Amino acid sequence: MSATARAPCLRLLPFCLPLHCVALLALLACCLAAPAAPAPVTLLAIDGAIGPANADYVVRGIAHARRDGSQAVILQVDTPGGLDMAMRSIIKAILTSPLPVIAYVAPAGARAASAGTYILYASHVAAMAPATNLGAATPVQVEAPLPGAAPGPAPARPPGKDDGKADGPAAPSDQGAMARKQLNDAAAYLRGLAQLRGRNADWAERAVRESLSLPADEALKLQVIDVVAPDVPALLARLDGRTVALAQGSVTLRTAGARVASEQPDWRARVLMVLTNPSIALMLLTIGVYGLLFEFMSPGAVAPGVIGALCLLLGLYGLQLLPINYAGLALVFTGIAFMVAEAFLPSFGVLGLGGIVAFVTGALILVDTDLPDYGMPLGVVLVMAVASLALVTATAAVALRTRRRAQRAGPQELVGSLAEVIEAGAAGGWANVHGETWRVTSAAPLRSGQTVRVLARRGARLEVEALDPASQSQGGSS
């Protein structure tokens, strides 16, 4: 290209450079203005009765969600209720959570009864799927009226009025003070959670005192919950842009299209779930006691003692996490002691029968709750009682056969025994007989290491003979 042709291009260069800079800046602005991907949401699931394992799983799940950078936690609930101690642990974790906790009763057909209702009220956002229900929050120990009590409808209270008086039927005169305290405490607890989250506090108290329940649509109308959504993606879409008040301040949710990270129970939660099963805990306790007893009966066996100690500790650990009736625990130990004593005392079955009755009775009342998932199955208890009786009977039979066996003891037991010469002398020497060292005499010369037979005992000496006198005489002459 000639200099004449290049001249116009050079003259346009100052105008082209700003255009390129403007385009570059515009592209950079578009990149910065593009919305960033929303932070993920952690999904925890409670399926079944609420117990120590569920509580540990939820408490640690909330902590893990914060560590992993989640913006919120969805607690999917489907429970018939649970233990009060475990429920309160979950609620404390929700109230102090640095992340919004969204309680979601799902899938369709699920329920948040009893303890589940408390958790729903405590959460920052309460949601339900269609065809689900919540309520029936009366503590199970005082749920059934006492004989003679005539339940009736609760007196109407003007809307919005809170005069501190209890809704629902008056407590019957014969109802214990402890039951009334428990009912009042539960009602005040749920009412306080409702006031904290700005939800229907009057219905919350009636759910405790009258065991009321609500389906999802009615719960939304009565302002018991905040959202009804058919699934998790729809729930996240409806919560997008909602401002949630936390203990540390307000947070605005950006959940539309957020990734859902489902966190499953880890090995610790699964082990805890097994140990807190009342049937498993009772089995471990029984095996542990029998293991230690067999170790005491046969010192040095080692294996029964080690296995028994481990099972006993694991069983006691599982039981201490459950509401235990200590009278039942004492009856279980007494029943085992009676069945073991049957093997050593001539009670003609009285101790064994009493042990079975004590064991079965104690096992049935061992767990102090009416929750069906934490009851002790009668079949399991009977199988364990029969197995214990069979084990004790077998032990007694072995002991009886041993007692009836002919005894061979004293000096005559040595006659006919084989011995090994450990030191030979002119007229005999020393030999090892049944682990003991005896002075021996023999008509023929002996040699060290030779096997001899005991012929008779003469005081502190044994008269012996070589098993092969001919070879002995040959060995002596050589």
Short mmCIF file of N, CA, C and O in Angstrom, two decimals, residues 330-407:
data_model
loop_
_atom_site.label_atom_id
_atom_site.label_comp_id
_atom_site.label_asym_id
_atom_site.label_seq_id
_atom_site.Cartn_x
_atom_site.Cartn_y
_atom_site.Cartn_z
N ALA A 330 -35.08 -51.24 87.10
CA ALA A 330 -34.78 -52.07 88.28
C ALA A 330 -35.44 -53.44 88.15
O ALA A 330 -34.83 -54.47 88.52
N LEU A 331 -36.65 -53.50 87.60
CA LEU A 331 -37.31 -54.78 87.42
C LEU A 331 -36.58 -55.65 86.39
O LEU A 331 -36.51 -56.88 86.54
N VAL A 332 -36.05 -55.03 85.34
CA VAL A 332 -35.29 -55.79 84.34
C VAL A 332 -34.07 -56.44 84.98
O VAL A 332 -33.81 -57.64 84.80
N PHE A 333 -33.30 -55.66 85.74
CA PHE A 333 -32.12 -56.22 86.41
C PHE A 333 -32.50 -57.28 87.44
O PHE A 333 -31.83 -58.30 87.58
N THR A 334 -33.60 -57.05 88.16
CA THR A 334 -34.04 -58.03 89.15
C THR A 334 -34.46 -59.33 88.47
O THR A 334 -34.14 -60.43 88.95
N GLY A 335 -35.16 -59.21 87.34
CA GLY A 335 -35.57 -60.42 86.63
C GLY A 335 -34.38 -61.22 86.13
O GLY A 335 -34.37 -62.46 86.24
N ILE A 336 -33.36 -60.55 85.60
CA ILE A 336 -32.17 -61.27 85.15
C ILE A 336 -31.47 -61.94 86.33
O ILE A 336 -31.03 -63.09 86.23
N ALA A 337 -31.39 -61.23 87.46
CA ALA A 337 -30.74 -61.81 88.65
C ALA A 337 -31.50 -63.04 89.14
O ALA A 337 -30.87 -64.05 89.51
N PHE A 338 -32.82 -63.00 89.14
CA PHE A 338 -33.61 -64.15 89.58
C PHE A 338 -33.40 -65.34 88.64
O PHE A 338 -33.26 -66.49 89.10
N MET A 339 -33.37 -65.11 87.34
CA MET A 339 -33.19 -66.22 86.40
C MET A 339 -31.81 -66.83 86.52
O MET A 339 -31.63 -68.05 86.37
N VAL A 340 -30.81 -66.02 86.79
CA VAL A 340 -29.46 -66.56 87.00
C VAL A 340 -29.40 -67.33 88.31
O VAL A 340 -28.78 -68.40 88.40
N ALA A 341 -30.05 -66.82 89.36
CA ALA A 341 -30.03 -67.51 90.65
C ALA A 341 -30.73 -68.86 90.58
O ALA A 341 -30.41 -69.77 91.36
N GLU A 342 -31.65 -68.99 89.64
CA GLU A 342 -32.35 -70.27 89.49
C GLU A 342 -31.37 -71.39 89.14
O GLU A 342 -31.61 -72.56 89.47
N ALA A 343 -30.26 -71.06 88.50
CA ALA A 343 -29.29 -72.09 88.11
C ALA A 343 -28.45 -72.57 89.29
O ALA A 343 -27.78 -73.61 89.18
N PHE A 344 -28.47 -71.87 90.42
CA PHE A 344 -27.59 -72.23 91.52
C PHE A 344 -28.34 -72.55 92.81
O PHE A 344 -27.75 -73.13 93.72
N LEU A 345 -29.61 -72.18 92.88
CA LEU A 345 -30.36 -72.42 94.10
C LEU A 345 -31.50 -73.40 93.83
O LEU A 345 -32.16 -73.30 92.81
N PRO A 346 -31.75 -74.34 94.73
CA PRO A 346 -32.84 -75.32 94.54
C PRO A 346 -34.19 -74.70 94.85
O PRO A 346 -34.82 -75.01 95.86
N SER A 347 -34.66 -73.82 93.97
CA SER A 347 -35.94 -73.14 94.22
C SER A 347 -37.09 -73.82 93.50
O SER A 347 -38.23 -73.33 93.58
N PHE A 348 -36.81 -74.88 92.76
CA PHE A 348 -37.84 -75.63 92.03
C PHE A 348 -38.63 -74.74 91.06
O PHE A 348 -39.84 -74.88 90.93
N GLY A 349 -37.94 -73.80 90.42
CA GLY A 349 -38.56 -72.97 89.39
C GLY A 349 -39.18 -71.69 89.88
O GLY A 349 -39.63 -70.86 89.07
N VAL A 350 -39.23 -71.46 91.20
CA VAL A 350 -39.87 -70.25 91.72
C VAL A 350 -39.07 -69.01 91.31
O VAL A 350 -39.64 -68.01 90.84
N LEU A 351 -37.77 -69.05 91.46
CA LEU A 351 -36.94 -67.91 91.07
C LEU A 351 -37.00 -67.67 89.56
O LEU A 351 -37.06 -66.52 89.11
N GLY A 352 -36.97 -68.74 88.78
CA GLY A 352 -37.03 -68.58 87.33
C GLY A 352 -38.34 -67.95 86.87
O GLY A 352 -38.35 -67.03 86.04
N LEU A 353 -39.46 -68.42 87.44
CA LEU A 353 -40.75 -67.86 87.08
C LEU A 353 -40.87 -66.40 87.53
O LEU A 353 -41.35 -65.54 86.78
N GLY A 354 -40.41 -66.13 88.74
CA GLY A 354 -40.42 -64.75 89.21
C GLY A 354 -39.53 -63.85 88.37
O GLY A 354 -39.86 -62.68 88.13
N GLY A 355 -38.40 -64.41 87.91
CA GLY A 355 -37.51 -63.62 87.06
C GLY A 355 -38.15 -63.26 85.73
O GLY A 355 -38.00 -62.14 85.24
N ILE A 356 -38.88 -64.21 85.14
CA ILE A 356 -39.56 -63.92 83.86
C ILE A 356 -40.62 -62.84 84.05
O ILE A 356 -40.73 -61.90 83.25
N VAL A 357 -41.40 -62.95 85.13
CA VAL A 357 -42.45 -61.95 85.38
C VAL A 357 -41.82 -60.57 85.58
O VAL A 357 -42.29 -59.56 85.02
N ALA A 358 -40.75 -60.51 86.37
CA ALA A 358 -40.11 -59.22 86.62
C ALA A 358 -39.50 -58.65 85.35
O ALA A 358 -39.59 -57.45 85.08
N PHE A 359 -38.86 -59.51 84.54
CA PHE A 359 -38.22 -59.04 83.31
C PHE A 359 -39.26 -58.51 82.32
O PHE A 359 -39.09 -57.43 81.74
N VAL A 360 -40.34 -59.25 82.11
CA VAL A 360 -41.37 -58.82 81.15
C VAL A 360 -42.04 -57.53 81.62
O VAL A 360 -42.22 -56.58 80.83
N THR A 361 -42.37 -57.46 82.90
CA THR A 361 -43.02 -56.25 83.42
C THR A 361 -42.11 -55.04 83.30
O THR A 361 -42.53 -53.96 82.86
N GLY A 362 -40.84 -55.21 83.70
CA GLY A 362 -39.91 -54.09 83.62
C GLY A 362 -39.65 -53.64 82.20
O GLY A 362 -39.55 -52.44 81.92
N ALA A 363 -39.56 -54.60 81.26
CA ALA A 363 -39.31 -54.22 79.87
C ALA A 363 -40.48 -53.46 79.27
O ALA A 363 -40.29 -52.52 78.49
N LEU A 364 -41.70 -53.84 79.63
CA LEU A 364 -42.88 -53.18 79.06
C LEU A 364 -43.04 -51.75 79.56
O LEU A 364 -43.60 -50.90 78.86
N ILE A 365 -42.58 -51.46 80.77
CA ILE A 365 -42.71 -50.09 81.31
C ILE A 365 -41.38 -49.37 81.30
O ILE A 365 -41.25 -48.30 81.91
N LEU A 366 -40.39 -49.91 80.60
CA LEU A 366 -39.04 -49.34 80.65
C LEU A 366 -38.99 -47.94 80.05
O LEU A 366 -38.37 -47.03 80.61
N VAL A 367 -39.62 -47.74 78.90
CA VAL A 367 -39.61 -46.43 78.24
C VAL A 367 -40.87 -45.68 78.65
O VAL A 367 -41.99 -46.14 78.39
N ASP A 368 -40.69 -44.53 79.28
CA ASP A 368 -41.79 -43.79 79.86
C ASP A 368 -42.38 -42.82 78.84
O ASP A 368 -42.22 -41.60 78.94
N THR A 369 -43.04 -43.34 77.82
CA THR A 369 -43.74 -42.52 76.83
C THR A 369 -44.79 -43.36 76.15
O THR A 369 -44.68 -44.59 76.09
N ASP A 370 -45.82 -42.67 75.65
CA ASP A 370 -46.91 -43.36 74.95
C ASP A 370 -46.75 -43.30 73.44
O ASP A 370 -47.64 -43.74 72.71
N LEU A 371 -45.65 -42.76 72.94
CA LEU A 371 -45.45 -42.70 71.51
C LEU A 371 -45.31 -44.10 70.95
O LEU A 371 -44.52 -44.90 71.46
N PRO A 372 -46.03 -44.44 69.88
CA PRO A 372 -46.00 -45.81 69.38
C PRO A 372 -44.63 -46.23 68.87
O PRO A 372 -44.23 -47.37 69.02
N ASP A 373 -43.87 -45.32 68.28
CA ASP A 373 -42.57 -45.68 67.74
C ASP A 373 -41.53 -45.92 68.82
O ASP A 373 -40.42 -46.38 68.53
N TYR A 374 -41.83 -45.54 70.06
CA TYR A 374 -40.88 -45.74 71.15
C TYR A 374 -41.40 -46.72 72.20
O TYR A 374 -40.86 -46.81 73.29
N GLY A 375 -42.45 -47.43 71.87
CA GLY A 375 -42.94 -48.46 72.77
C GLY A 375 -42.11 -49.73 72.65
O GLY A 375 -41.37 -49.94 71.69
N MET A 376 -42.22 -50.58 73.65
CA MET A 376 -41.50 -51.84 73.65
C MET A 376 -42.43 -52.93 73.14
O MET A 376 -43.42 -53.26 73.80
N PRO A 377 -42.15 -53.53 71.97
CA PRO A 377 -43.05 -54.57 71.43
C PRO A 377 -43.12 -55.77 72.37
O PRO A 377 -42.09 -56.27 72.84
N LEU A 378 -44.34 -56.24 72.63
CA LEU A 378 -44.52 -57.37 73.53
C LEU A 378 -43.85 -58.63 72.98
O LEU A 378 -43.27 -59.41 73.74
N GLY A 379 -43.90 -58.82 71.66
CA GLY A 379 -43.26 -60.01 71.08
C GLY A 379 -41.76 -60.04 71.33
O GLY A 379 -41.20 -61.10 71.66
N VAL A 380 -41.11 -58.89 71.18
CA VAL A 380 -39.66 -58.84 71.42
C VAL A 380 -39.35 -59.15 72.88
O VAL A 380 -38.41 -59.88 73.20
N VAL A 381 -40.15 -58.60 73.78
CA VAL A 381 -39.92 -58.84 75.21
C VAL A 381 -40.09 -60.32 75.55
O VAL A 381 -39.26 -60.91 76.28
N LEU A 382 -41.13 -60.94 75.03
CA LEU A 382 -41.37 -62.36 75.34
C LEU A 382 -40.26 -63.23 74.76
O LEU A 382 -39.81 -64.19 75.41
N VAL A 383 -39.81 -62.94 73.55
CA VAL A 383 -38.73 -63.72 72.94
C VAL A 383 -37.46 -63.62 73.79
O VAL A 383 -36.77 -64.62 74.05
N MET A 384 -37.14 -62.40 74.25
CA MET A 384 -35.95 -62.23 75.08
C MET A 384 -36.09 -62.94 76.42
O MET A 384 -35.12 -63.53 76.93
N ALA A 385 -37.28 -62.91 77.00
CA ALA A 385 -37.49 -63.59 78.28
C ALA A 385 -37.34 -65.11 78.12
O ALA A 385 -36.69 -65.77 78.94
N VAL A 386 -37.94 -65.67 77.07
CA VAL A 386 -37.82 -67.11 76.83
C VAL A 386 -36.39 -67.50 76.53
O VAL A 386 -35.88 -68.53 77.02
N ALA A 387 -35.68 -66.69 75.73
CA ALA A 387 -34.29 -66.99 75.43
C ALA A 387 -33.43 -66.94 76.69
O ALA A 387 -32.54 -67.78 76.89
N SER A 388 -33.70 -65.98 77.58
CA SER A 388 -32.95 -65.90 78.83
C SER A 388 -33.21 -67.12 79.70
O SER A 388 -32.28 -67.69 80.28
N LEU A 389 -34.48 -67.53 79.77
CA LEU A 389 -34.80 -68.70 80.58
C LEU A 389 -34.15 -69.96 79.99
O LEU A 389 -33.64 -70.81 80.74
N ALA A 390 -34.15 -70.08 78.66
CA ALA A 390 -33.51 -71.24 78.04
C ALA A 390 -32.02 -71.27 78.32
O ALA A 390 -31.42 -72.32 78.59
N LEU A 391 -31.38 -70.09 78.27
CA LEU A 391 -29.95 -70.03 78.54
C LEU A 391 -29.64 -70.41 79.98
O LEU A 391 -28.70 -71.18 80.26
N VAL A 392 -30.45 -69.90 80.91
CA VAL A 392 -30.23 -70.23 82.32
C VAL A 392 -30.50 -71.70 82.56
O VAL A 392 -29.78 -72.37 83.32
N THR A 393 -31.53 -72.27 81.92
CA THR A 393 -31.83 -73.69 82.09
C THR A 393 -30.70 -74.55 81.56
O THR A 393 -30.32 -75.56 82.19
N ALA A 394 -30.13 -74.19 80.42
CA ALA A 394 -28.99 -74.95 79.88
C ALA A 394 -27.81 -74.88 80.82
O ALA A 394 -27.11 -75.89 81.05
N THR A 395 -27.55 -73.70 81.39
CA THR A 395 -26.45 -73.57 82.34
C THR A 395 -26.69 -74.42 83.58
O THR A 395 -25.77 -75.09 84.09
N ALA A 396 -27.93 -74.43 84.06
CA ALA A 396 -28.25 -75.25 85.23
C ALA A 396 -28.11 -76.73 84.92
O ALA A 396 -27.63 -77.51 85.77
N ALA A 397 -28.47 -77.16 83.72
CA ALA A 397 -28.33 -78.58 83.36
C ALA A 397 -26.88 -79.00 83.32
O ALA A 397 -26.52 -80.09 83.79
N VAL A 398 -26.02 -78.15 82.77
CA VAL A 398 -24.58 -78.46 82.74
C VAL A 398 -24.03 -78.55 84.15
O VAL A 398 -23.25 -79.46 84.48
N ALA A 399 -24.44 -77.61 85.01
CA ALA A 399 -23.95 -77.64 86.40
C ALA A 399 -24.44 -78.89 87.12
O ALA A 399 -23.71 -79.50 87.91
N LEU A 400 -25.69 -79.32 86.84
CA LEU A 400 -26.22 -80.52 87.50
C LEU A 400 -25.48 -81.77 87.04
O LEU A 400 -25.17 -82.65 87.85
N ARG A 401 -25.20 -81.86 85.74
CA ARG A 401 -24.44 -83.03 85.27
C ARG A 401 -23.04 -83.05 85.86
O ARG A 401 -22.51 -84.12 86.20
N THR A 402 -22.43 -81.92 85.99
CA THR A 402 -21.10 -81.86 86.59
C THR A 402 -21.14 -82.29 88.05
O THR A 402 -20.24 -82.98 88.55
N ARG A 403 -22.21 -81.90 88.76
CA ARG A 403 -22.32 -82.25 90.17
C ARG A 403 -22.54 -83.75 90.35
O ARG A 403 -22.06 -84.35 91.31
N ARG A 404 -23.25 -84.39 89.40
CA ARG A 404 -23.54 -85.82 89.54
C ARG A 404 -22.42 -86.70 89.01
O ARG A 404 -22.48 -87.92 89.18
N ARG A 405 -21.44 -86.12 88.36
CA ARG A 405 -20.35 -86.93 87.81
C ARG A 405 -19.53 -87.54 88.93
O ARG A 405 -19.30 -86.91 89.96
N ALA A 406 -19.09 -88.76 88.74
CA ALA A 406 -18.28 -89.44 89.76
C ALA A 406 -16.99 -88.67 89.98
O ALA A 406 -16.29 -88.30 89.03
N GLN A 407 -16.67 -88.46 91.26
CA GLN A 407 -15.49 -87.71 91.61
C GLN A 407 -14.30 -88.66 91.83
O GLN A 407 -14.41 -89.67 92.49
#
